[in-house]
Structures are given as C-alpha cells and as structure tokens.
Short mmCIF file of C-alpha atoms in Angstrom, two decimals:
data_model
loop_
_atom_site.label_atom_id
_atom_site.label_comp_id
_atom_site.label_asym_id
_atom_site.label_seq_id
_atom_site.Cartn_x
_atom_site.Cartn_y
_atom_site.Cartn_z
CA MET A 1 9.02 43.64 -26.48
CA ASP A 2 9.06 42.91 -30.22
CA LEU A 3 5.48 43.52 -31.42
CA SER A 4 5.72 41.02 -34.31
CA PHE A 5 6.89 38.29 -31.92
CA ALA A 6 4.10 39.18 -29.51
CA CYS A 7 1.50 38.97 -32.27
CA SER A 8 2.80 35.60 -33.44
CA SER A 9 2.76 34.25 -29.91
CA LEU A 10 -0.77 35.47 -29.33
CA PHE A 11 -1.88 33.91 -32.65
CA LEU A 12 -0.44 30.50 -31.75
CA VAL A 13 -1.95 30.66 -28.27
CA ALA A 14 -5.31 31.62 -29.75
CA LEU A 15 -5.05 28.86 -32.33
CA SER A 16 -4.27 26.21 -29.73
CA VAL A 17 -7.09 27.42 -27.46
CA MET A 18 -9.80 27.97 -30.08
CA GLY A 19 -8.88 24.90 -32.16
CA GLU A 20 -8.01 24.49 -35.81
CA ALA A 21 -11.65 24.82 -36.88
CA GLU A 22 -11.48 28.55 -36.28
CA PHE A 23 -8.30 28.99 -38.37
CA PRO A 24 -8.18 26.28 -41.08
CA PRO A 25 -5.04 26.49 -43.24
CA THR A 26 -5.36 27.40 -46.91
CA PHE A 27 -3.05 26.86 -49.87
CA THR A 28 -1.22 29.85 -51.33
CA LYS A 29 -1.89 28.34 -54.79
CA GLU A 30 -4.72 26.00 -55.70
CA MET A 31 -3.12 24.80 -58.95
CA GLU A 32 0.40 24.60 -60.30
CA SER A 33 2.22 23.04 -63.25
CA VAL A 34 5.68 21.50 -63.05
CA ASP A 35 7.76 20.77 -66.17
CA ALA A 36 10.61 18.28 -65.77
CA VAL A 37 12.97 16.55 -68.18
CA ASN A 38 13.03 12.76 -68.12
CA GLY A 39 15.99 11.59 -66.02
CA THR A 40 16.39 14.78 -63.96
CA THR A 41 15.15 15.75 -60.47
CA ALA A 42 11.66 17.16 -59.91
CA VAL A 43 10.26 18.70 -56.70
CA LEU A 44 6.55 19.20 -55.98
CA THR A 45 5.78 21.94 -53.44
CA CYS A 46 2.73 22.42 -51.22
CA HIS A 47 2.76 25.84 -49.50
CA LEU A 48 0.23 26.73 -46.79
CA ASN A 49 -0.66 30.19 -45.51
CA ARG A 50 0.44 29.32 -41.97
CA SER A 51 2.51 26.81 -40.04
CA LEU A 52 0.76 23.64 -38.96
CA LEU A 53 0.55 22.43 -35.39
CA PRO A 54 1.99 18.98 -34.59
CA SER A 55 -1.56 17.61 -34.44
CA GLU A 56 -2.30 19.03 -37.91
CA ILE A 57 0.76 17.76 -39.79
CA ILE A 58 -0.56 14.18 -39.92
CA LYS A 59 -3.63 15.48 -41.76
CA ILE A 60 -1.71 16.58 -44.85
CA SER A 61 -0.99 14.04 -47.61
CA TRP A 62 0.44 13.70 -51.12
CA LEU A 63 -1.51 11.63 -53.64
CA LYS A 64 -1.09 10.74 -57.26
CA MET A 65 -4.47 10.64 -58.86
CA PRO A 66 -6.71 8.85 -58.85
CA ARG A 67 -5.99 7.29 -55.42
CA GLN A 68 -2.30 6.44 -54.95
CA LEU A 69 -1.13 7.60 -51.51
CA LEU A 70 2.54 8.67 -51.58
CA ALA A 71 3.12 10.42 -48.23
CA ARG A 72 1.24 11.47 -45.09
CA GLY A 73 2.65 14.16 -42.85
CA ARG A 74 6.35 13.44 -42.40
CA MET A 75 5.90 9.75 -43.27
CA LYS A 76 6.63 8.30 -46.70
CA ILE A 77 4.03 5.70 -47.72
CA THR A 78 5.05 4.65 -51.21
CA ALA A 79 7.72 1.98 -51.68
CA ASN A 80 9.09 3.75 -54.75
CA GLU A 81 12.76 4.45 -53.98
CA ARG A 82 12.88 7.38 -56.40
CA ILE A 83 10.34 9.32 -54.31
CA SER A 84 11.32 10.99 -51.02
CA ILE A 85 10.07 13.68 -48.65
CA VAL A 86 12.16 16.85 -48.64
CA PRO A 87 13.21 17.79 -45.07
CA GLN A 88 10.99 20.62 -43.86
CA SER A 89 12.46 24.09 -43.52
CA SER A 90 9.08 25.36 -42.32
CA GLU A 91 5.90 23.82 -40.91
CA SER A 92 4.01 25.51 -43.77
CA VAL A 93 5.94 23.90 -46.66
CA PHE A 94 5.66 20.24 -47.67
CA GLN A 95 7.67 18.95 -50.64
CA LEU A 96 7.98 15.70 -52.55
CA ARG A 97 11.13 14.87 -54.56
CA PHE A 98 11.44 12.57 -57.59
CA ASP A 99 15.04 11.58 -58.35
CA PRO A 100 15.16 10.77 -61.13
CA VAL A 101 11.80 11.55 -62.64
CA ILE A 102 10.63 9.25 -65.43
CA LYS A 103 7.99 9.47 -68.13
CA ASP A 104 5.46 7.44 -66.09
CA ASP A 105 5.59 10.06 -63.30
CA GLY A 106 3.65 12.51 -65.43
CA GLY A 107 0.07 13.28 -64.42
CA GLU A 108 -2.00 14.95 -61.70
CA TYR A 109 -0.90 15.09 -58.05
CA ARG A 110 -2.77 16.52 -55.07
CA CYS A 111 -1.59 17.94 -51.79
CA VAL A 112 -4.59 17.17 -49.55
CA TYR A 113 -5.48 18.57 -46.12
CA ASN A 114 -8.24 16.72 -44.27
CA HIS A 115 -10.08 19.39 -42.29
CA GLU A 116 -13.15 18.70 -40.14
CA THR A 117 -15.15 21.06 -42.34
CA GLY A 118 -14.12 19.22 -45.50
CA VAL A 119 -11.17 18.23 -47.67
CA LYS A 120 -9.00 20.99 -49.11
CA TYR A 121 -6.39 20.30 -51.77
CA LYS A 122 -3.93 21.79 -54.22
CA VAL A 123 -3.51 20.33 -57.72
CA VAL A 124 -0.01 19.90 -59.19
CA VAL A 125 0.18 18.79 -62.83
CA VAL A 126 3.52 17.20 -63.75
CA ASN A 127 4.58 17.33 -67.39
CA ILE A 128 7.52 15.08 -68.30
CA GLN A 129 9.58 16.18 -71.28
CA VAL A 130 11.41 13.40 -73.10
CA ARG A 131 14.40 13.84 -75.40
CA PRO A 132 13.54 12.88 -78.99
CA LYS A 133 14.48 9.55 -80.54
CA VAL A 134 14.45 8.89 -84.26
CA ASN A 135 15.02 6.18 -86.83
CA ILE A 136 14.88 6.27 -90.60
CA ASP A 137 13.42 3.69 -92.93
CA PRO A 138 15.05 2.30 -94.94
CA GLN A 139 18.33 2.74 -93.10
CA GLY A 140 21.82 2.14 -94.41
CA GLU A 141 22.36 2.38 -98.15
CA VAL A 142 19.54 2.87 -100.63
CA GLU A 143 20.57 1.91 -104.18
CA LEU A 144 18.44 3.07 -107.12
CA LEU A 145 18.69 3.40 -110.87
CA GLU A 146 18.64 6.90 -112.28
CA GLY A 147 15.02 7.93 -112.82
CA GLN A 148 13.55 5.71 -110.10
CA SER A 149 11.68 7.03 -107.05
CA ALA A 150 13.08 7.26 -103.52
CA PHE A 151 10.91 7.11 -100.39
CA LEU A 152 12.35 7.74 -96.90
CA VAL A 153 10.33 7.75 -93.67
CA CYS A 154 11.48 9.41 -90.45
CA ASN A 155 9.90 7.87 -87.31
CA ALA A 156 10.28 10.04 -84.22
CA SER A 157 9.18 9.90 -80.58
CA GLY A 158 9.52 12.26 -77.63
CA THR A 159 7.55 14.66 -75.41
CA PRO A 160 6.54 17.19 -76.63
CA TYR A 161 6.19 15.34 -79.93
CA PRO A 162 9.26 16.28 -82.00
CA GLN A 163 9.27 18.34 -85.14
CA ILE A 164 11.13 16.99 -88.16
CA ARG A 165 13.81 18.63 -90.30
CA TRP A 166 15.59 17.11 -93.29
CA TRP A 167 19.21 17.80 -94.25
CA MET A 168 21.51 16.59 -96.99
CA LEU A 169 25.23 16.09 -97.39
CA PRO A 170 25.94 15.77 -101.14
CA LEU A 171 28.54 13.16 -101.97
CA ALA A 172 30.28 15.68 -104.23
CA THR A 173 30.89 17.90 -101.18
CA TYR A 174 32.31 15.01 -99.18
CA GLN A 175 34.69 13.58 -101.77
CA ARG A 176 36.49 16.72 -102.92
CA ARG A 177 39.72 15.16 -101.74
CA TYR A 178 40.34 11.48 -101.53
CA SER A 179 43.19 9.06 -102.03
CA LEU A 180 43.54 5.37 -102.62
CA ARG A 181 44.57 3.29 -99.61
CA ARG A 182 45.23 0.45 -101.98
CA ARG A 183 43.86 -0.15 -105.42
CA GLY A 184 40.08 -0.58 -105.33
CA THR A 185 39.46 0.55 -101.73
CA TYR A 186 39.24 3.94 -100.07
CA GLU A 187 39.85 5.51 -96.69
CA GLU A 188 37.03 6.28 -94.24
CA SER A 189 37.06 9.06 -91.67
CA HIS A 190 35.13 10.85 -88.96
CA VAL A 191 33.56 14.10 -90.08
CA THR A 192 31.99 16.83 -87.94
CA LEU A 193 28.69 17.95 -89.44
CA THR A 194 27.71 21.55 -88.75
CA PHE A 195 24.13 22.82 -88.72
CA PRO A 196 23.65 26.39 -89.97
CA THR A 197 20.67 27.07 -87.65
CA THR A 198 22.06 25.71 -84.36
CA PRO A 199 25.50 25.42 -82.71
CA VAL A 200 25.08 21.64 -82.40
CA TYR A 201 27.72 19.35 -83.86
CA HIS A 202 27.30 15.70 -84.75
CA GLN A 203 30.13 13.25 -85.33
CA PHE A 204 29.44 11.29 -88.50
CA HIS A 205 31.28 8.11 -89.42
CA PRO A 206 30.29 6.62 -92.79
CA ARG A 207 30.17 2.84 -93.00
CA TYR A 208 30.75 2.50 -96.68
CA GLN A 209 34.03 2.01 -98.59
CA SER A 210 32.58 3.07 -101.91
CA PRO A 211 32.12 5.65 -103.26
CA PRO A 212 35.43 7.30 -102.21
CA LEU A 213 35.51 9.36 -99.02
CA VAL A 214 37.63 12.18 -97.68
CA GLN A 215 40.75 10.92 -95.95
CA SER A 216 41.19 13.70 -93.39
CA THR A 217 38.81 14.93 -90.68
CA GLN A 218 37.04 18.19 -91.48
CA HIS A 219 33.90 20.23 -90.79
CA LEU A 220 31.13 19.96 -93.37
CA LEU A 221 28.06 22.18 -93.51
CA LEU A 222 24.81 20.30 -94.02
CA ILE A 223 22.38 21.72 -96.55
CA PRO A 224 18.72 22.20 -95.53
CA LEU A 225 16.70 19.94 -97.79
CA HIS A 226 14.19 22.69 -98.57
CA ASP A 227 17.02 24.56 -100.33
CA ILE A 228 17.55 21.55 -102.60
CA ALA A 229 13.80 21.02 -103.01
CA ALA A 230 13.51 24.58 -104.31
CA LYS A 231 15.84 23.59 -107.16
CA TYR A 232 13.93 20.38 -107.93
CA LYS A 233 10.37 21.61 -107.38
CA GLN A 234 8.76 18.81 -109.37
CA SER A 235 10.93 16.02 -107.96
CA ILE A 236 11.38 16.46 -104.18
CA PHE A 237 8.47 16.52 -101.74
CA VAL A 238 8.51 16.62 -97.94
CA ARG A 239 5.37 15.62 -96.05
CA ARG A 240 5.97 15.71 -92.30
CA GLY A 241 8.30 12.79 -91.66
CA ARG A 242 8.23 11.53 -95.25
CA LEU A 243 10.69 12.40 -97.99
CA ILE A 244 9.73 11.58 -101.57
CA ILE A 245 12.03 11.99 -104.58
CA SER A 246 9.98 11.15 -107.66
CA SER A 247 12.94 10.85 -110.03
CA VAL A 248 16.46 10.52 -108.64
CA ASN A 249 19.48 11.66 -110.60
CA ARG A 250 23.24 11.57 -110.08
CA ASP A 251 23.26 15.06 -108.55
CA LEU A 252 21.09 13.85 -105.65
CA VAL A 253 23.58 11.21 -104.49
CA GLY A 254 24.55 11.70 -100.85
CA TRP A 255 23.55 11.26 -97.21
CA TYR A 256 20.05 12.28 -96.14
CA PHE A 257 19.66 13.20 -92.49
CA CYS A 258 16.43 13.23 -90.52
CA GLU A 259 16.58 15.47 -87.42
CA ALA A 260 13.94 15.26 -84.68
CA TYR A 261 13.89 18.14 -82.18
CA ASN A 262 11.74 19.49 -79.35
CA SER A 263 12.35 21.55 -76.21
CA VAL A 264 14.84 18.97 -74.86
CA ARG A 265 18.36 19.21 -76.24
CA PRO A 266 20.21 17.76 -78.03
CA SER A 267 18.20 16.75 -81.06
CA ALA A 268 18.23 13.21 -82.50
CA MET A 269 19.63 12.24 -85.90
CA ALA A 270 19.32 9.33 -88.32
CA HIS A 271 20.65 9.05 -91.86
CA SER A 272 20.57 6.99 -95.03
CA LEU A 273 22.95 7.00 -97.98
CA LEU A 274 21.30 7.36 -101.39
CA THR A 275 23.36 6.00 -104.27
CA VAL A 276 22.24 6.23 -107.88
CA HIS A 277 23.42 3.82 -110.56
CA TYR A 278 23.88 5.50 -113.92
CA PRO A 279 25.79 4.73 -117.15
CA PRO A 280 29.24 6.21 -117.75
CA ARG A 281 29.61 9.71 -119.10
CA VAL A 282 33.01 10.49 -120.69
CA PHE A 283 34.72 13.89 -120.89
CA LEU A 284 37.89 14.60 -122.88
CA PRO A 285 39.61 17.74 -121.60
CA GLN A 286 41.90 17.73 -124.66
CA ARG A 287 40.72 16.37 -127.98
CA GLU A 288 44.01 17.16 -129.71
CA VAL A 289 47.51 16.79 -128.24
CA PHE A 290 50.82 17.80 -129.84
CA PHE A 291 54.10 16.20 -128.77
CA ALA A 292 57.63 15.73 -130.04
CA PRO A 293 58.61 12.46 -131.76
CA PHE A 294 59.85 9.80 -129.33
CA GLY A 295 58.68 11.95 -126.41
CA ASN A 296 56.30 11.03 -123.62
CA VAL A 297 52.67 12.08 -123.81
CA SER A 298 49.79 11.81 -121.35
CA LEU A 299 46.18 11.50 -122.48
CA VAL A 300 43.45 12.14 -119.91
CA CYS A 301 39.96 10.64 -119.90
CA GLU A 302 37.51 11.97 -117.33
CA PHE A 303 34.32 10.07 -116.63
CA GLN A 304 31.34 9.85 -114.31
CA ALA A 305 29.79 6.49 -113.49
CA PHE A 306 28.40 4.48 -110.62
CA PRO A 307 29.35 1.79 -109.93
CA LEU A 308 32.87 2.79 -110.90
CA ALA A 309 33.54 1.93 -114.54
CA GLU A 310 36.48 0.15 -116.09
CA VAL A 311 38.39 2.28 -118.61
CA GLU A 312 39.90 0.84 -121.75
CA TRP A 313 42.10 2.67 -124.23
CA ALA A 314 42.11 1.92 -127.97
CA LEU A 315 44.15 3.18 -130.93
CA ASP A 316 42.50 3.08 -134.35
CA GLY A 317 40.01 0.56 -133.01
CA ARG A 318 42.69 -1.68 -131.50
CA ASN A 319 42.65 -2.30 -127.76
CA LEU A 320 45.96 -1.18 -126.22
CA ASN A 321 45.76 -3.54 -123.22
CA ALA A 322 47.59 -0.94 -121.14
CA VAL A 323 48.84 -2.06 -117.71
CA PRO A 324 49.10 0.22 -114.66
CA CYS A 325 52.21 2.41 -114.75
CA ASP A 326 53.22 1.19 -111.28
CA SER A 327 52.89 -2.47 -112.31
CA PRO A 328 56.04 -4.67 -112.53
CA GLN A 329 54.83 -5.67 -115.98
CA TYR A 330 55.25 -2.14 -117.32
CA ARG A 331 58.19 -1.66 -119.70
CA PRO A 332 59.43 1.59 -121.25
CA SER A 333 58.18 2.37 -124.75
CA THR A 334 54.79 0.74 -124.01
CA TRP A 335 51.39 1.94 -122.86
CA CYS A 336 50.42 2.29 -119.22
CA THR A 337 47.51 3.76 -117.28
CA GLY A 338 47.69 6.07 -114.30
CA MET A 339 45.56 6.09 -111.16
CA PHE A 340 43.07 8.59 -112.51
CA SER A 341 42.42 7.18 -116.01
CA SER A 342 45.31 8.77 -117.84
CA LEU A 343 47.34 7.11 -120.58
#
C-alpha cells in the first residue's frame, strides 16, 4: 500500500470523526498585494493549508471591505458581471476573477473563513495602475511677440501619478525641405517623432499651414527641453508640469511636447506650437554682382520674418514693381521675381 495515500486517508477519516474544530484550516499567506493594469484581467487567490470538506466550503467567503459580500463558497453573490468565481482545481484554493478590472476595483479584499473558534481571514490589497492621460494649456498655437513671456501647463492623470518630461521640435529642424503647393500655401505631412531615451514612436500630424512644413514623411528626433534650457539658463524654467519662457525669441519657435509617463506603457503626449512674431531681418549673400551687358542677372535677397514678409525691389530709390517670373504678365527685358525672393 502507498504510505502517502494511507496517511491522507487516515487524516481525512480523523478529520471527519473528530470534527473541524480539531483541525481548523489556516491560510498559507495572511496578506498579499495584487497589481493590475486598468482594463486587464486580475485574479485574487485564497490558498488554505488543507482541502476543505463539503460542509466547510460554505463557510469561506470573499468580501470587499468594508462589508460588500462578493462570493460564498462556490456561489457568486455580487451582481457585478465583471466578477466571477474561478473553477476550483483543488478544495484548498479559492479564486476570484475580475475581467476587466477597473480603477474602482482597487482597495482591500478579504478571504474570510468562519470557524467556530472565531473568524480567520486573509487580506488582499488590489492596486489598479492606470495609463497616463495628459493635456496641455494653452493648446493649439500660441502666438507671441519677440521678448514676451510664454507659459505652458501640462495637466496629467494616472496611477501611479505620472512624471512629466518636456520635449521640443524646433521649427528649423522641421522645415529644412519644403515646397509650395500653390502660391501662399504649403504642404502638410505625417512625421514620426523619435524619443532618444525610449523606443516609442509617436505619429505627429501638424494642423497648421503656416509656417511651411516638410512635404515628405520622415523621422525626426525630439530634443529634451533640459538641453535647450541649458543654453538659455536665464530664460527657460521647468517647474513640475509648468514650462516658463521669460523672453521668447525666434530661435525658440517650434512644437513643445509634454510627455506623461508611469509604469503603464505607452506614455501620453500633448503639444502646442509656439510661434514668435518678429520684424524682418535681411541678408544679402552678394553685395556686388558682375555681369555682361545685355545678359541676364539674378539678385538674391534672403530674409527672416514672421509672419512672412512681402519683398519689394528698388533701383536707385525707384520701386521696380517686379511681377513673378511665372506670371503671364512677365515680358522679356523686364524685371521679375522668383519663388524665393530673387530678382
């Protein structure tokens, strides 16, 4: 005869004869913590040191504190459709399933056994982790004059409470290549933004037709704002979810991204576009040009301005009233202007 089987049989016989008072069940753990992500499945487990007799099973219950009865024995009590009893694989294991688990399910649960000598219970603390959400204020486009102050606030929520990171995409990086769709308007595109610290990618679709944007899809690396703040130590300040730029300039034009992250992936993003209005600045690559008589010559005027400036050409103080070179009004031996402010 198998000795282990004989011992088990003798134990059950002794238990049934002597009664449960002589051998009260105990919990293998008196306290446990369960972490679950909002929207996933969570299982609470109550493990006893021995199998229960049929007369004992009805004495075990699941409660959510303070006094909400969820299940008793093999019977579900709660009307919540998300909660169910896991079919027993053993008379010593009792499990409760939440599918899906939500934020309100967090809290203290107890697996209770009502014994004639007193109530015994195991505590299960459920911690619900919630993916971060974020919004930025003001959102959309923030227009300022050069020298004014900018103030952006990042409002985040989630469990655990998210940490905040700021990123920037300078407009100069984004508009390295652009082309006119038709005069006065520009193409938009989807751009994949790459974070240097994580392998997470975000699809970014700008909503603005000015200033000009890159026509083709490409990957752009976001710049951590603390790298830019190191360059402008007296102008850029980050205080938790607040970004303060005390004096904006044309080099700070671009998209500012607020990222909220915690232990639940992926992180959440929100962004605002900062545009700075400043007067035109003109650059002349060539101040002196030599050309043959009756030949063609091209004069180039480079400028920076926002909003985009109108360019006029003058000769000895007289306005040339040049028309676009692709205009039907253009005639040979007259003045015309090219797309990029050339004459």
